[in-house]
Short mmCIF file of C-alpha atoms and ligand atoms in Angstrom, two decimals:
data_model
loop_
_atom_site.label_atom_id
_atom_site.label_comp_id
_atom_site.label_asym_id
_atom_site.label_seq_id
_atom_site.Cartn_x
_atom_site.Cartn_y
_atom_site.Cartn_z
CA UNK F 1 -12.60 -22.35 1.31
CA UNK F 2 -10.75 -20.01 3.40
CA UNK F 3 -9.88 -16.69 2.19
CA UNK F 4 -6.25 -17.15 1.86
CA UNK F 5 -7.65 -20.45 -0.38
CA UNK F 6 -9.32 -18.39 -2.56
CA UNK F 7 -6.35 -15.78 -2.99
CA UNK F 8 -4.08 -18.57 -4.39
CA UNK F 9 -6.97 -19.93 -7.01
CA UNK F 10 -7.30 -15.90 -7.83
CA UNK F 11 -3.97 -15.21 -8.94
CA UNK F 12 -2.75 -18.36 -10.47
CA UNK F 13 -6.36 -18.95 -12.13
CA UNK F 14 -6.82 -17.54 -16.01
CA UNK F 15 -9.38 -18.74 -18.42
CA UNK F 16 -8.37 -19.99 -21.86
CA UNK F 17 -7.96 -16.72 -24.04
CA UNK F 18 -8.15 -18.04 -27.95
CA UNK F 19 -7.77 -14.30 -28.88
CA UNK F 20 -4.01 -14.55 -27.57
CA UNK F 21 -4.00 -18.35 -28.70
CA UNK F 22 -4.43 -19.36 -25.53
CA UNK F 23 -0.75 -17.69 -24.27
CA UNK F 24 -0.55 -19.00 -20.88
CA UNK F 25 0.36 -15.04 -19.67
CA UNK F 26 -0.99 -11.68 -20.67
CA UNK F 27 0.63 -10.63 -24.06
CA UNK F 28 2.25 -7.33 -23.71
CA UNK F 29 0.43 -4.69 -25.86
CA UNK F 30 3.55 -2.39 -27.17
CA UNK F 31 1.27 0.03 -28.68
CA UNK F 32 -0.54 3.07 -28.39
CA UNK F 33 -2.94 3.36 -30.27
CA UNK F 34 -6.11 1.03 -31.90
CA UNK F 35 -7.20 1.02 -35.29
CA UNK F 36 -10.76 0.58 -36.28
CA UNK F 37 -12.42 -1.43 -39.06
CA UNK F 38 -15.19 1.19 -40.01
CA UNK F 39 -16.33 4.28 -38.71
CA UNK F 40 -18.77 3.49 -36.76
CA UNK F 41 -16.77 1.16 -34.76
CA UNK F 42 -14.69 3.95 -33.83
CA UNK F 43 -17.56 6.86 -33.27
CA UNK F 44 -19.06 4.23 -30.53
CA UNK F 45 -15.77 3.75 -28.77
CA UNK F 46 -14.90 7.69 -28.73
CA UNK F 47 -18.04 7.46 -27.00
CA UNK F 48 -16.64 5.12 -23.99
CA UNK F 49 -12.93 5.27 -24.07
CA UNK F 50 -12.14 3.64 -21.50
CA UNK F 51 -14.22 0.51 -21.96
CA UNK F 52 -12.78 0.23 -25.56
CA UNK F 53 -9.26 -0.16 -26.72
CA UNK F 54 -8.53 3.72 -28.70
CA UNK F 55 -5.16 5.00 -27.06
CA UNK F 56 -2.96 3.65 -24.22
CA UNK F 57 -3.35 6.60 -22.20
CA UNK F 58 -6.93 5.06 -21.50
CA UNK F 59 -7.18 1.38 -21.69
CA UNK F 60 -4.38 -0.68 -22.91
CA UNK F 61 -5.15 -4.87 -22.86
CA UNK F 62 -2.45 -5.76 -21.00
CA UNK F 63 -2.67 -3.05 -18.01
CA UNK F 64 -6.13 -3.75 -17.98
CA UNK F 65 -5.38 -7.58 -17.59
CA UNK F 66 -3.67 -6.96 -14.25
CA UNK F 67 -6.45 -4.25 -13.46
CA UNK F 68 -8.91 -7.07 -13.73
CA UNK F 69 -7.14 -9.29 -11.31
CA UNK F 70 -6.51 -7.10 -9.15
CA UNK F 71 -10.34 -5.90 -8.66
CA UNK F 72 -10.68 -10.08 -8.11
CA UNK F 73 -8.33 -9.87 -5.27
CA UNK F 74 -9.33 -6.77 -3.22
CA UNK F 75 -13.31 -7.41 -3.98
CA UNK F 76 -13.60 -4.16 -6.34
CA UNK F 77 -16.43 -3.70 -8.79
CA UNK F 78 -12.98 -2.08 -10.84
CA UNK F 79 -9.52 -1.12 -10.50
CA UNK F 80 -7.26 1.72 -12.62
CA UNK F 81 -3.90 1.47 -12.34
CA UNK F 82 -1.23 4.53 -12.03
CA UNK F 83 2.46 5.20 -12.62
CA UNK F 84 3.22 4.76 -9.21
CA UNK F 85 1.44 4.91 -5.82
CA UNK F 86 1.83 8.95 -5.34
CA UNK F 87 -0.31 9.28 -8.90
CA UNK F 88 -2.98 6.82 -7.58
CA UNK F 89 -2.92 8.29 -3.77
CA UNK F 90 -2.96 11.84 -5.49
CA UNK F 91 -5.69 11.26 -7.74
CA UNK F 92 -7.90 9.19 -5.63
CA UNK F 93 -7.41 12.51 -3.22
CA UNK F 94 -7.66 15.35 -5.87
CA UNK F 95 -11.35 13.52 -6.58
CA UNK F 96 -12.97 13.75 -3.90
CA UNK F 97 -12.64 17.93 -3.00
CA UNK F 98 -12.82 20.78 -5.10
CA UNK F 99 -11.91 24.53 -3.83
CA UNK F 100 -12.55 25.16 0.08
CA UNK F 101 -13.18 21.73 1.27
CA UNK F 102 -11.66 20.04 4.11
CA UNK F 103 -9.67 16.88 4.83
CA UNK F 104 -8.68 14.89 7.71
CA UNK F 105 -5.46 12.44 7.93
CA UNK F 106 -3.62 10.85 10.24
CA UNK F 107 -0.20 12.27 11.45
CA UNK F 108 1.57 9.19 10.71
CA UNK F 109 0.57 8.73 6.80
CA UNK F 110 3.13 8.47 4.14
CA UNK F 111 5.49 11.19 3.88
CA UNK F 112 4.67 12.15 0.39
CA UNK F 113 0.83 12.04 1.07
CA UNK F 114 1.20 14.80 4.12
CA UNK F 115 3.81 16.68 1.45
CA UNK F 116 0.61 16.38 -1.52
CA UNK F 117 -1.88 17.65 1.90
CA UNK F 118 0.37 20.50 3.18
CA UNK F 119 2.44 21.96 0.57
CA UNK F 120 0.15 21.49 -2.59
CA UNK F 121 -3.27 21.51 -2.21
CA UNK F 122 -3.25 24.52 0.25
CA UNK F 123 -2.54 26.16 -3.23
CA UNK F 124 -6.58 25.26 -4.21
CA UNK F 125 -7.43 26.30 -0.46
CA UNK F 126 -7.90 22.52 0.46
CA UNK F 127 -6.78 22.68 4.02
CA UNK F 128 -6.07 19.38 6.33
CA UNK F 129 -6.15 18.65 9.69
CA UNK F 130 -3.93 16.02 10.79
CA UNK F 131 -4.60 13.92 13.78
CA UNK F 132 -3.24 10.56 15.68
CA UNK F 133 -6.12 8.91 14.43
CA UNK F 134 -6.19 5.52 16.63
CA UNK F 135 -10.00 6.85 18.74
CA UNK F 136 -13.18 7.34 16.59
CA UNK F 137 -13.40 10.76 19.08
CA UNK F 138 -10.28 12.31 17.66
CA UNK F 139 -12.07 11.84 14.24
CA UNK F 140 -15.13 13.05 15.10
CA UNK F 141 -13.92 15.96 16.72
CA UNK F 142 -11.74 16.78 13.80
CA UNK F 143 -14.50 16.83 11.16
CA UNK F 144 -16.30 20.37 9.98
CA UNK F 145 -19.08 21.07 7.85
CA UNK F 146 -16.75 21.33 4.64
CA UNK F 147 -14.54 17.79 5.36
CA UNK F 148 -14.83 15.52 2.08
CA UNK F 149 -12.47 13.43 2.94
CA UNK F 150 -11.16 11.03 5.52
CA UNK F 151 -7.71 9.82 4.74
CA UNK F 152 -6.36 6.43 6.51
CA UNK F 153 -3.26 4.42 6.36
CA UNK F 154 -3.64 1.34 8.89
CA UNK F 155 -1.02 -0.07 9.47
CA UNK F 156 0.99 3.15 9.17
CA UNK F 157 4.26 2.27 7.80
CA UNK F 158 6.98 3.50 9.97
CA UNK F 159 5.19 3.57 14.16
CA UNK F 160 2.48 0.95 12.77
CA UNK F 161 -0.36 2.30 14.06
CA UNK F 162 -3.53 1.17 12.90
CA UNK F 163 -7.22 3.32 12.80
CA UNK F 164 -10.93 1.36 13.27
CA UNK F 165 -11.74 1.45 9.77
CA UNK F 166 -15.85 0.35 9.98
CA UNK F 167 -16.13 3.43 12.61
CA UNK F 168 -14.15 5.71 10.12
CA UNK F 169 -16.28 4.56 7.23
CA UNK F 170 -19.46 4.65 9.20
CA UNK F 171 -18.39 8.42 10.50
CA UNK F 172 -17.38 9.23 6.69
CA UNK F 173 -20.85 8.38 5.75
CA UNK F 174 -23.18 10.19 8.41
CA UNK F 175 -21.22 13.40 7.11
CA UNK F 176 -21.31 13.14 3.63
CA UNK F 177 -17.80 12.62 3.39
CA UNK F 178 -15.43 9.95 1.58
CA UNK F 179 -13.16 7.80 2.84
CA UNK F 180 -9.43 6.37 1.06
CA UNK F 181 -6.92 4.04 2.79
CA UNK F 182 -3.39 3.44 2.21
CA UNK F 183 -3.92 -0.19 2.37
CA UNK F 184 -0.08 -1.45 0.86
CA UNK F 185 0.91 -3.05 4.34
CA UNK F 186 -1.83 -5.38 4.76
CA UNK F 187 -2.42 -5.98 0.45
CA UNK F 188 -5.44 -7.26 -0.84
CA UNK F 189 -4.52 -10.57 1.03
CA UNK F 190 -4.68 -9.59 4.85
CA UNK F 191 -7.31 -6.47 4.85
CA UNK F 192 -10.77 -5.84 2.93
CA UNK F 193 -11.18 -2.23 3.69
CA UNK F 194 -14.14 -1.66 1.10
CA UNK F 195 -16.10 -5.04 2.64
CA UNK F 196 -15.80 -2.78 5.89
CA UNK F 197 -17.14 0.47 4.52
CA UNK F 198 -14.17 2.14 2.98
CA UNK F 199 -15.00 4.05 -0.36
CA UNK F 200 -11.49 3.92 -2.22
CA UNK F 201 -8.62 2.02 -1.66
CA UNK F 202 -5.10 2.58 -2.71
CA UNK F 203 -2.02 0.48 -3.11
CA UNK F 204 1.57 0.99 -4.21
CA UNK F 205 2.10 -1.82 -5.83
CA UNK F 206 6.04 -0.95 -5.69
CA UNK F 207 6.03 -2.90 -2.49
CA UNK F 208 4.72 -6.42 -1.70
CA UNK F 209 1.70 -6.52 -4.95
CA UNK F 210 4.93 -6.21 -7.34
CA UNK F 211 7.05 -7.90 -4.96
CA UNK F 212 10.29 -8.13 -6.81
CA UNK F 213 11.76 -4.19 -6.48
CA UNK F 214 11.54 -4.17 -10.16
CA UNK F 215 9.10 -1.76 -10.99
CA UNK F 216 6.93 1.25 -9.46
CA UNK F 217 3.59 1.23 -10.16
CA UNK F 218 -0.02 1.95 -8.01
CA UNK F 219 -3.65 1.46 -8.00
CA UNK F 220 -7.01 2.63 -6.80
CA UNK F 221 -10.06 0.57 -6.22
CA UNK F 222 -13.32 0.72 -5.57
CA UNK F 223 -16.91 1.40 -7.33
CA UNK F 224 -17.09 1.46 -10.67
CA UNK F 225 -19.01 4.88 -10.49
CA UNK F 226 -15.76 6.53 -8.17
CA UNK F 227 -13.10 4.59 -10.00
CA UNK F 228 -14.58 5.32 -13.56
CA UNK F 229 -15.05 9.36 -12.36
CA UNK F 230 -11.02 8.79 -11.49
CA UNK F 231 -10.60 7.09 -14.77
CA UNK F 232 -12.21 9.93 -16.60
CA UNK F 233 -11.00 12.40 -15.16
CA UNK F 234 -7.65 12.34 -12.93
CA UNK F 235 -6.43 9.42 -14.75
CA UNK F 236 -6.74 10.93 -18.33
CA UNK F 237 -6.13 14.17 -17.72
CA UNK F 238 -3.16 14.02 -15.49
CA UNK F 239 -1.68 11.17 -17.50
CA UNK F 240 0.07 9.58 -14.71
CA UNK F 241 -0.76 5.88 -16.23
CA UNK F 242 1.18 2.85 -15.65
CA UNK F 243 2.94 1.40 -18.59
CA UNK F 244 2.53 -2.15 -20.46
CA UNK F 245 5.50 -3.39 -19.65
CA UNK F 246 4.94 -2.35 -16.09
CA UNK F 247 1.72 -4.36 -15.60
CA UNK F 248 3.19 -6.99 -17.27
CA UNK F 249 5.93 -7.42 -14.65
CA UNK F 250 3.61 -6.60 -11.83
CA UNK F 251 1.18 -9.41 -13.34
CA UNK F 252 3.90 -12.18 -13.28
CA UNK F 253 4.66 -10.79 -9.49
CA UNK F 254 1.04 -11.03 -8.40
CA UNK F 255 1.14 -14.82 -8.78
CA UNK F 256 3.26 -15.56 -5.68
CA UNK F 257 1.94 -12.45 -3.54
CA UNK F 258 -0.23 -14.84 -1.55
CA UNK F 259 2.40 -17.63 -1.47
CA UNK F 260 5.31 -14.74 -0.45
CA UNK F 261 2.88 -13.00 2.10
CA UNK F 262 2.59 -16.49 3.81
CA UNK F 263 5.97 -16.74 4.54
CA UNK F 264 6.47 -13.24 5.29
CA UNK F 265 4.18 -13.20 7.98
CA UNK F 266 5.95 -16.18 9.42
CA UNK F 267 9.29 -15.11 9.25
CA UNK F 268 8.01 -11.20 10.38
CA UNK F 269 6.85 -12.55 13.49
CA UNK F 270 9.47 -14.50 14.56
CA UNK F 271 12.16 -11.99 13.64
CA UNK F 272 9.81 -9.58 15.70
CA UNK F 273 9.69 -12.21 18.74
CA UNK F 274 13.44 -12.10 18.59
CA UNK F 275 13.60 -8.03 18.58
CA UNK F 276 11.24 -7.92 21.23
CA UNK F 277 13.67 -9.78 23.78
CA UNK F 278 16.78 -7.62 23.06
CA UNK F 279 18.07 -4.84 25.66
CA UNK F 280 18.80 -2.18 23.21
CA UNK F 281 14.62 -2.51 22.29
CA UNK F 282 12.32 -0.21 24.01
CA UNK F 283 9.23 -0.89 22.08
CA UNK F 284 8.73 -3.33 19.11
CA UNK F 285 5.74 -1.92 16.92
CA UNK F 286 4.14 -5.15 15.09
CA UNK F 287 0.38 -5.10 14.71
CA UNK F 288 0.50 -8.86 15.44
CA UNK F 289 2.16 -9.04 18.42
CA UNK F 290 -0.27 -8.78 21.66
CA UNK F 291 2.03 -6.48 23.46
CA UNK F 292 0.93 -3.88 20.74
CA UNK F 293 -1.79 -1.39 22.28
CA UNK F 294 -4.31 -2.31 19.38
CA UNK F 295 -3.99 -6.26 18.81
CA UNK F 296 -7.30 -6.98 19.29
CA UNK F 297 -8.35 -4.30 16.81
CA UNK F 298 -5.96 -5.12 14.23
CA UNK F 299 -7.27 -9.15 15.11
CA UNK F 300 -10.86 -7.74 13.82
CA UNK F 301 -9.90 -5.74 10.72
CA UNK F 302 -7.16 -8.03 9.36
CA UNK F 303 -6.87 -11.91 8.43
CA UNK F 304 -2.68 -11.84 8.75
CA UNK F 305 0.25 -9.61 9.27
CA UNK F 306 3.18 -8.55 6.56
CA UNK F 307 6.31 -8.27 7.26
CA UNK F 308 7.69 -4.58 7.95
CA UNK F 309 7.52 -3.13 11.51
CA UNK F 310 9.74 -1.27 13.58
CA UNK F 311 11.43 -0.72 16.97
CA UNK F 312 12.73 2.25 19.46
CA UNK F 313 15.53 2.16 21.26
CA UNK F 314 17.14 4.80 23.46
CA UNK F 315 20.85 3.47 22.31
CA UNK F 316 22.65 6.60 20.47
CA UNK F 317 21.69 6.84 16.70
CA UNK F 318 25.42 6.57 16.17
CA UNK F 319 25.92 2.72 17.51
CA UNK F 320 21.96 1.73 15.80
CA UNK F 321 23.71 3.04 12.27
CA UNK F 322 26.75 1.19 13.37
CA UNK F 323 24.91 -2.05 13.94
CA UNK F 324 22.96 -1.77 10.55
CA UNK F 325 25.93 -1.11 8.68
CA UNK F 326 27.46 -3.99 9.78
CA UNK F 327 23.94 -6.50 8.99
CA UNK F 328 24.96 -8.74 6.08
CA UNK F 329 21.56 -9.71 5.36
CA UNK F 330 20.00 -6.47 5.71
CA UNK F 331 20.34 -3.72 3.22
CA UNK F 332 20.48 0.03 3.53
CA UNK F 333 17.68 1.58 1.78
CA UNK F 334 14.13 2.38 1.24
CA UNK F 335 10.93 0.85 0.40
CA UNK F 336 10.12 -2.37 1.00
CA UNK F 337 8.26 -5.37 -0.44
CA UNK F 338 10.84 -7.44 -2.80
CA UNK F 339 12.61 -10.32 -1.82
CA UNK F 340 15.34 -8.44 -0.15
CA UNK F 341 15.69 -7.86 3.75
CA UNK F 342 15.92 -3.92 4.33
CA UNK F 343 16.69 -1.61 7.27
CA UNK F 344 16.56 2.06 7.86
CA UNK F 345 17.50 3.84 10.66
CA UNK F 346 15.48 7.75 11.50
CA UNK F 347 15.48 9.94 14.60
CA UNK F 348 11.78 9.97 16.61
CA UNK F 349 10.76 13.72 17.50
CA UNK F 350 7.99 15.02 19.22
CA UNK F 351 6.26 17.91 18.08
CA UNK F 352 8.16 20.51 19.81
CA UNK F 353 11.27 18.67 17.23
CA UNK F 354 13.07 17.04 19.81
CA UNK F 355 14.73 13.90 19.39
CA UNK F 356 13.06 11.52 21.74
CA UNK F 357 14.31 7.80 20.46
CA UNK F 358 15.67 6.29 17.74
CA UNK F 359 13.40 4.35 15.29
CA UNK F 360 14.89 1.53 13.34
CA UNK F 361 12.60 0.01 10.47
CA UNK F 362 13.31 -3.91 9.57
CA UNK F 363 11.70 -5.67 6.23
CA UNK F 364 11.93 -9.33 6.54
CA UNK F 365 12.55 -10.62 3.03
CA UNK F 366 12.76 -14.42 1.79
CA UNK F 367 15.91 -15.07 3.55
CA UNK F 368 15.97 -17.97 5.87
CA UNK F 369 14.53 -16.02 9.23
CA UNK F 370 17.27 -17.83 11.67
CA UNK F 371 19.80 -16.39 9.56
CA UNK F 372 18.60 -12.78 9.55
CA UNK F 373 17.93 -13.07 13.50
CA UNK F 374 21.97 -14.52 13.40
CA UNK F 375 22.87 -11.64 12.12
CA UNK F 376 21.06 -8.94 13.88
CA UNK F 377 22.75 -10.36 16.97
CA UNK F 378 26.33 -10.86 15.16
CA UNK F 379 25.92 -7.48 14.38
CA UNK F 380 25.75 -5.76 17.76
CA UNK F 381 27.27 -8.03 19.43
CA UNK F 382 30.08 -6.12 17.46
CA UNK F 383 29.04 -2.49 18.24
CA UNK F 384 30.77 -0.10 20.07
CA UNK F 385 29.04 -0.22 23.52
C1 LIG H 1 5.90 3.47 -1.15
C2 LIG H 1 4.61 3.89 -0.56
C3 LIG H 1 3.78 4.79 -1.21
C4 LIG H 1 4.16 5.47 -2.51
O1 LIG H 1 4.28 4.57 -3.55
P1 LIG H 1 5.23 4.86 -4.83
O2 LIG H 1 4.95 3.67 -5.68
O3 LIG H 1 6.64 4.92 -4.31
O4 LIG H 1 4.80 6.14 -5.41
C5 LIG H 1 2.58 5.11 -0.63
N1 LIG H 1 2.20 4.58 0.54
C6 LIG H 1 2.98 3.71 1.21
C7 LIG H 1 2.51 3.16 2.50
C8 LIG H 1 4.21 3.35 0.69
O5 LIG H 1 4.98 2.51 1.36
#
């Protein structure tokens, strides 16, 4: 069975459940709290709240249904599952420094990750140094006697840039430190980053894992030691939990992500192909096209591609918003993931702040991928040269 087999078994597979009468989907537990039948019964589960059912802000059935599956998928002895993917990147961060210790990240992570690095945990004297990330050297000679934590995101989500994630893990190790990836690009489907090394792994399942822009939501995976310490700790005490209703949603999405990845990947290429031969194009960053610098790396660490990359142009910004306000199939806006084709268009500066080119950002949807290339041409063909 090939991987990708065992995905689709994974997610549309459930055992009989006579408790729920043998409902065909998780129920949806609208409650918050669990009563007990005797004392004792509830002393013992005080004990262990979150392998018992005591108070939703803990362990409610149906969020720990989809937590459950997806530990199946990505390979994790256990999952917990956040309020969105900033609670589970900033708690899967927040656990492993305390007061003084040291981090390193690539440049190219998440906005809101750098923002949770830079502007907030300075307060607790947590400093980070961020570098480019793609050489095992830069990593090494970033390190210092107080780093905790190595931080990846590979496939970074706006230049696609991707880091050797067995060297990171093996570095990580030989220094005492922990590593967490970003991993909601590739999704449990196309990258394994704990079967390569990686301690904790992180998802916003807002994007593809949901896949329907319904609902925000995130999780962290890994051992059950680190995961349970999160659980315990970051996840109780901070409170950002997901809701019932949102794994519920997010559990009825998870069926197709194998089946909707498939096509993605298909339809991201071949939109890429088409992006690559344009003369407004500089430089189309796909990890699965061979004219990207590390192809053969991202060939190693990853079983398929999704669907969001990116191009530069040197065309003014002015014409590239022109052209994607005039996409029909394309939407204006952020995020990515559902079933709707996006695009966004940001200026590319160096670090002195100068604007150096223009990077546009496409998501390939479920649209029909002839008619999205179509209109990408329609639409500049009727630009202001
Ligand atoms: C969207 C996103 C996040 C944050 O997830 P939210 O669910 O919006 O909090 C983190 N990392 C990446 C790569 C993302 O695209």
């Amino acid at each position: 069975m090939s991987k990708q087999e065992k995905h689709f078994t994974k997610v549309a597979y459930d055992p009989v459940d006579t408790r729920h009468h043998g409902a065909i989907n998780v129920p949806l537990y609208q409650n918050s709290l669990f009563a007990f039948e005797s004392y004792d019964q509830f002393d013992e589960a005080m004990g262990t709240l979150l392998d018992h059912h005591v108070y939703s802000r803990g362990n409610n059935p149906t969020v720990q249904y989809l937590e459950r599956k997806l530990a199946d998928l990505e390979e994790a002895e256990m999952a917990k599952c956040f309020a969105s993917g900033m609670a589970a990147i900033s708690s899967a961060i927040l656990s492993t420094v305390g007061q003084g210790d040291h981090i390193v990240c690539i440049n190219q992570a998440y906005g809101p990750t750098k923002q949770f690095l830079t502007s907030y945990l300075t307060k607790f004297g947590v400093e980070t140094t961020f570098i480019d990330g793609s050489s095992i050297e830069q990593w090494r000679d970033a390190v210092r006697p107080n780093t905790k934590l190595l931080y990846l995101e590979s496939p970074t989500t706006m230049l696609f840039e991707l880091q050797d994630l067995r060297l990171c893990a093996e570095l990580a190790r030989s220094i005492g430190a922990a590593t967490v990836i970003d991993n909601t690009w590739a999704t449990p489907c196309f990258q394994s980053p704990l079967a390569m090394g990686i301690d904790l792994v992180v998802h916003s399942v807002s994007k593809y894992i949901g896949g329907h822009s319904d609902c925000l939501g995130g999780v962290v995976l890994g051992s059950k030691e680190r995961v349970s310490g999160i659980g315990y700790t970051e996840y109780l005490l901070l409170g950002g939990i997901m809701t019932p209703q949102t794994a519920a949603l997010v559990s009825k999405g998870l069926r197709t992500l194998p089946l909707r990845l498939q096509r993605h990947e298909v339809s991201g290429l071949q939109v890429a192909e088409h992006i690559g031969k344009q003369s407004y194009v500089t430089r189309v960053n796909h990890p699965g096209l061979p004219s990207h610098p590390q192809y053969e790396l991202g060939k190693r660490q990853m079983s398929g591609y999704s669907s969001l990359f990116s191009f530069l142009s040197d065309e003014p910004i002015e014409r590239l918003k022109e052209w994607a306000g005039r996409l029909k199939y394309f939407k204006i806006g952020v995020s990515w993931g559902g079933f709707e084709s996006l695009v966004t268009v940001s200026p590319l500066t160096n670090d002195a702040g100068e604007h150096t080119a223009t990077v546009v950002r496409l998501y390939i949807g479920m649209e029909d991928p002839n008619d999205l290339i179509a209109d990408i041409d329609q639409a500049w063909s009727g630009t202001k040269s």
